[in-house]
Tab-separated table of C-alpha atoms in Angstrom:
chain	number	residue	atom	x	y	z
A	10	MET	CA	19.576	32.781	-18.300
A	11	VAL	CA	20.653	31.076	-15.287
A	12	ARG	CA	18.850	34.016	-13.278
A	13	VAL	CA	15.387	33.452	-15.277
A	14	THR	CA	15.653	29.618	-14.642
A	15	VAL	CA	16.187	29.720	-11.093
A	16	PHE	CA	13.643	33.039	-10.805
A	17	VAL	CA	11.268	30.596	-12.536
A	18	LEU	CA	11.823	27.330	-10.052
A	19	ALA	CA	11.215	29.658	-7.177
A	20	LEU	CA	8.076	30.906	-8.522
A	21	CYS	CA	7.163	27.750	-9.132
A	22	TRP	CA	8.448	26.188	-5.199
A	23	TRP	CA	6.467	29.357	-4.008
A	24	THR	CA	3.294	29.051	-6.301
A	25	ALA	CA	2.710	24.691	-4.860
A	26	SER	CA	3.432	26.299	-1.128
A	27	LEU	CA	0.819	28.916	-1.564
A	28	ARG	CA	-1.637	26.248	-3.527
A	29	ALA	CA	-1.234	23.592	-0.899
A	30	GLY	CA	-1.274	26.257	2.369
A	31	THR	CA	-4.789	27.405	1.165
A	32	LEU	CA	-6.411	24.287	1.002
A	33	SER	CA	-8.147	22.692	4.044
A	34	PRO	CA	-7.194	18.969	5.291
A	35	GLU	CA	-11.187	18.147	4.113
A	36	THR	CA	-9.981	19.363	0.453
A	37	VAL	CA	-6.994	17.220	0.194
A	38	LEU	CA	-8.647	14.288	1.528
A	39	SER	CA	-10.969	14.217	-0.883
A	40	ARG	CA	-8.672	14.816	-3.496
A	41	VAL	CA	-6.700	11.072	-2.333
A	42	GLU	CA	-10.227	9.871	-2.290
A	43	ALA	CA	-10.710	11.119	-5.906
A	44	PHE	CA	-7.417	9.776	-7.159
A	45	TYR	CA	-7.485	6.758	-6.184
A	46	ARG	CA	-11.223	6.502	-6.980
A	47	GLU	CA	-10.774	6.784	-10.460
A	48	ILE	CA	-7.618	5.144	-11.298
A	49	ARG	CA	-8.323	1.843	-13.596
A	50	THR	CA	-4.574	0.569	-13.109
A	51	LEU	CA	-1.954	1.814	-11.269
A	52	SER	CA	1.962	0.782	-10.962
A	53	GLY	CA	5.557	1.541	-9.105
A	54	SER	CA	8.252	0.570	-6.859
A	55	PHE	CA	7.692	0.608	-3.145
A	56	SER	CA	10.188	0.514	-0.366
A	57	GLN	CA	9.332	-0.295	3.014
A	58	GLU	CA	10.274	-0.133	7.020
A	59	VAL	CA	9.191	-1.713	9.837
A	60	TYR	CA	10.321	-0.649	13.203
A	61	TRP	CA	9.414	-3.257	15.998
A	62	ARG	CA	9.492	-1.701	19.518
A	63	LYS	CA	10.352	-5.272	21.017
A	64	GLY	CA	14.114	-5.794	20.229
A	65	TYR	CA	14.227	-1.949	18.539
A	66	ARG	CA	14.624	-4.004	15.513
A	67	VAL	CA	13.912	-2.436	11.952
A	68	GLU	CA	13.431	-4.569	8.793
A	69	VAL	CA	13.916	-2.794	5.562
A	70	SER	CA	12.320	-4.554	2.345
A	71	GLY	CA	11.058	-3.337	-0.900
A	72	GLY	CA	10.125	-4.489	-4.324
A	73	LYS	CA	7.575	-2.977	-7.426
A	74	PHE	CA	3.792	-3.654	-8.156
A	75	TRP	CA	0.877	-3.821	-10.201
A	76	PHE	CA	-3.068	-3.042	-9.520
A	77	LYS	CA	-5.904	-3.184	-11.873
A	78	LYS	CA	-9.391	-2.462	-10.503
A	79	THR	CA	-11.497	-4.442	-9.375
A	80	ASN	CA	-9.407	-6.632	-7.753
A	81	LEU	CA	-6.176	-7.410	-9.385
A	82	LEU	CA	-3.470	-6.975	-8.017
A	83	ARG	CA	0.682	-8.395	-8.183
A	84	TRP	CA	2.627	-7.266	-5.133
A	85	GLU	CA	6.499	-8.289	-5.370
A	86	TYR	CA	8.893	-8.211	-2.391
A	87	ARG	CA	11.980	-9.005	-3.772
A	88	TYR	CA	14.623	-7.804	-0.988
A	89	PRO	CA	15.476	-8.935	1.619
A	90	GLU	CA	13.893	-11.717	0.624
A	91	ARG	CA	11.569	-13.094	-2.274
A	92	ILE	CA	7.426	-12.868	-1.235
A	93	LEU	CA	4.718	-12.147	-3.830
A	94	ILE	CA	1.361	-11.394	-2.962
A	95	VAL	CA	-0.782	-12.130	-6.106
A	96	SER	CA	-4.793	-11.605	-6.336
A	97	ASP	CA	-6.492	-12.591	-9.175
A	98	GLY	CA	-9.968	-11.613	-8.477
A	99	ARG	CA	-11.161	-14.502	-6.694
A	100	ARG	CA	-8.562	-15.231	-4.100
A	101	VAL	CA	-5.150	-13.709	-2.494
A	102	TYR	CA	-1.813	-15.246	-2.287
A	103	TYR	CA	0.890	-15.130	-0.393
A	104	TYR	CA	3.913	-16.908	-1.089
A	105	SER	CA	7.141	-16.660	0.421
A	106	GLU	CA	9.577	-18.684	-1.440
A	107	GLU	CA	11.915	-18.878	1.901
A	108	ASP	CA	9.108	-20.634	3.900
A	109	ARG	CA	7.219	-22.466	1.005
A	110	GLN	CA	4.436	-21.494	1.864
A	111	VAL	CA	1.013	-20.296	0.313
A	112	LEU	CA	-1.786	-18.680	2.188
A	113	ILE	CA	-4.687	-17.827	0.383
A	114	LEU	CA	-7.300	-15.177	1.181
A	115	SER	CA	-10.088	-13.705	0.332
A	116	PRO	CA	-9.974	-10.422	-1.531
A	117	GLU	CA	-12.366	-8.903	0.968
A	118	LYS	CA	-9.815	-9.575	3.729
A	119	ALA	CA	-6.947	-8.672	1.913
A	120	PHE	CA	-7.585	-5.724	-0.031
A	121	SER	CA	-9.044	-4.661	4.116
A	122	ARG	CA	-4.688	-4.062	4.740
A	123	VAL	CA	-4.227	-0.327	5.188
A	124	MET	CA	-2.428	0.255	1.607
A	125	LEU	CA	-4.573	-1.983	-0.411
A	126	ALA	CA	-7.639	-0.707	0.494
A	127	VAL	CA	-6.139	2.621	-0.529
A	128	ILE	CA	-4.836	2.195	-4.003
A	129	SER	CA	-7.979	-0.586	-4.820
A	130	GLY	CA	-10.110	2.930	-4.034
A	131	LYS	CA	-11.796	1.108	-1.118
A	132	ALA	CA	-10.865	2.954	2.244
A	133	ARG	CA	-13.295	5.862	2.152
A	134	LEU	CA	-10.987	7.881	4.342
A	135	SER	CA	-13.569	10.239	4.876
A	136	GLU	CA	-15.906	8.098	6.532
A	137	GLU	CA	-13.847	5.210	8.247
A	138	PHE	CA	-10.624	7.696	9.821
A	139	GLU	CA	-11.260	10.584	11.705
A	140	LEU	CA	-9.190	13.488	10.136
A	141	ILE	CA	-6.783	14.554	13.391
A	142	SER	CA	-4.972	17.496	11.334
A	143	GLY	CA	-3.254	18.517	8.182
A	144	THR	CA	-0.361	20.594	7.851
A	145	PRO	CA	0.707	21.849	4.148
A	146	GLY	CA	4.329	20.772	3.127
A	147	GLU	CA	6.921	22.006	0.474
A	148	ASN	CA	6.647	21.272	-3.065
A	149	ASP	CA	3.113	20.585	-3.583
A	150	PHE	CA	3.184	17.991	-0.753
A	151	TYR	CA	0.578	18.030	2.449
A	152	PHE	CA	0.871	15.958	5.273
A	153	LEU	CA	-2.226	14.218	6.759
A	154	GLU	CA	-2.934	12.549	10.074
A	155	LEU	CA	-5.663	10.037	10.281
A	156	LYS	CA	-7.395	8.235	13.360
A	157	PRO	CA	-9.541	4.875	12.299
A	158	GLN	CA	-13.030	4.665	13.709
A	159	ASN	CA	-13.666	1.213	13.753
A	160	ASP	CA	-10.456	-0.985	12.538
A	161	SER	CA	-8.499	-2.357	15.649
A	162	SER	CA	-5.552	-3.472	13.701
A	163	VAL	CA	-4.140	0.379	13.001
A	164	SER	CA	-3.933	3.245	15.723
A	165	ARG	CA	-2.696	6.270	13.645
A	166	LEU	CA	-2.254	6.471	9.868
A	167	LYS	CA	-0.200	9.161	8.520
A	168	LEU	CA	-0.183	10.639	4.690
A	169	LYS	CA	2.253	12.704	2.351
A	170	VAL	CA	0.153	13.797	-0.510
A	171	ARG	CA	0.944	15.271	-3.755
A	172	VAL	CA	-1.380	18.543	-3.357
A	173	SER	CA	-1.978	18.859	-7.498
A	174	THR	CA	-3.146	15.047	-8.005
A	175	GLY	CA	-3.936	13.398	-4.724
A	176	GLU	CA	-1.467	10.493	-4.790
A	177	ILE	CA	0.081	9.828	-1.811
A	178	LYS	CA	4.028	9.465	-1.931
A	179	GLU	CA	4.580	7.807	2.090
A	180	LEU	CA	2.589	6.239	4.513
A	181	TRP	CA	2.678	5.561	8.048
A	182	PHE	CA	0.765	3.018	10.111
A	183	TRP	CA	1.332	2.426	13.573
A	184	ASP	CA	-0.549	-0.384	14.902
A	185	PRO	CA	-1.806	-0.431	18.784
A	186	LEU	CA	1.275	-2.694	19.983
A	187	GLY	CA	3.143	0.717	18.596
A	188	ASN	CA	5.079	-0.964	15.925
A	189	LEU	CA	5.576	1.522	12.859
A	190	THR	CA	5.358	0.865	9.186
A	191	HIS	CA	6.445	3.672	7.080
A	192	MET	CA	5.806	2.767	3.056
A	193	THR	CA	7.059	5.030	0.230
A	194	LEU	CA	6.201	4.783	-3.326
A	195	GLU	CA	8.445	5.431	-6.277
A	196	ASN	CA	7.997	5.478	-10.280
A	197	LEU	CA	4.176	5.246	-10.231
A	198	ARG	CA	2.386	4.979	-13.914
A	199	ILE	CA	-1.324	6.139	-13.835
A	200	ASN	CA	-3.597	3.793	-15.926
A	201	PRO	CA	-0.494	2.140	-17.587
A	202	LYS	CA	-1.388	-0.960	-19.397
A	203	ILE	CA	-0.954	-4.588	-17.849
A	204	ASP	CA	-0.528	-7.947	-19.045
A	205	LYS	CA	-3.430	-10.122	-17.431
A	206	THR	CA	-1.020	-13.085	-16.951
A	207	ARG	CA	0.982	-10.563	-14.448
A	208	PHE	CA	-2.491	-11.725	-12.266
A	209	ALA	CA	-2.349	-15.002	-12.553
A	210	PHE	CA	-0.739	-17.426	-9.562
A	211	ARG	CA	-0.085	-21.081	-10.101
A	212	ILE	CA	0.763	-23.133	-6.659
A	213	PRO	CA	4.117	-24.587	-6.652
A	214	LYS	CA	4.982	-27.994	-6.214
A	215	GLY	CA	5.481	-29.139	-2.638
A	216	VAL	CA	4.556	-26.108	-0.838
A	217	GLU	CA	2.840	-25.841	2.173
A	218	VAL	CA	-0.638	-24.249	1.568
A	219	ILE	CA	-2.606	-22.764	4.080
A	220	ASP	CA	-6.505	-21.976	2.685
A	221	GLU	CA	-8.684	-19.240	5.138
A	222	THR	CA	-11.357	-19.332	2.439
A	223	ARG	CA	-12.186	-22.738	3.172
A	224	ARG	CA	-11.767	-23.072	6.401
A	225	GLY	CA	-12.222	-26.763	8.437
A	226	GLU	CA	-11.619	-28.631	5.275
A	227	ARG	CA	-9.259	-29.746	3.065
A	228	ASP	CA	-7.632	-28.439	0.678
A	229	GLY	CA	-6.980	-31.618	-1.903
A	230	LYS	CA	-3.558	-31.866	-1.286
A	231	GLY	CA	-3.587	-32.890	1.637
A	232	ALA	CA	-2.726	-29.551	3.623
A	233	ALA	CA	-5.141	-28.123	6.840
A	234	SER	CA	-6.824	-25.586	5.823
A	235	GLY	CA	-8.464	-22.432	8.207
A	236	ARG	CA	-4.978	-22.451	10.567
A	237	ASN	CA	-4.182	-19.664	12.325
A	238	THR	CA	-1.213	-18.344	11.389
A	239	GLU	CA	1.069	-15.150	11.578
A	240	THR	CA	1.532	-13.257	8.740
A	241	ARG	CA	4.323	-10.460	7.419
A	242	PRO	CA	3.650	-7.262	7.496
A	243	GLY	CA	2.548	-6.150	4.321
A	244	PRO	CA	0.385	-3.189	2.393
């Protein structure tokens, strides 16, 4: 019985490797686009590592996320500090508990970030990126390396894709300064039922509000809006 089990596992691995090895990079890329274009909801957990060239520092973080088309998102950084990103479809709120600050963006600006653009299905990878290379991996995985055509915030993008589905398991992207962000997605649930209250956000009392959707105005709470502000690397 043990020999049979080992043989079956080996056969499955060989079949998956063969399937990945016979596909072209263009075919794998089209599967990625199709997967994120067709899903309605998605949830899971993530871990993120940011490698800063300056000072050779590494920042490690992680948490959970929920997404529902179109433009509904809850992205929770649970460690090392709590940062919450919520999109209600009209506005996107970045809330840092430690800094006591809320940054408000339009969905168009927020979902232009690499990870959010991909999972929302907004990223037209085959049109917006140049396909540099594709390499089959083990156990139904495939690695794609891409270069953006017009996005100046990203210099290079690498994806680890599950061939049979098109879902992304890991993502690496470099900014023009050479800083690297590596993100791993785990415990993915496809089209789960998500309570709409997850995508609601109420601004806490006493926090600083920077409203980038109202440039040159004031947000009614005495906080200036339209300020230039540096945000932490995120999805």
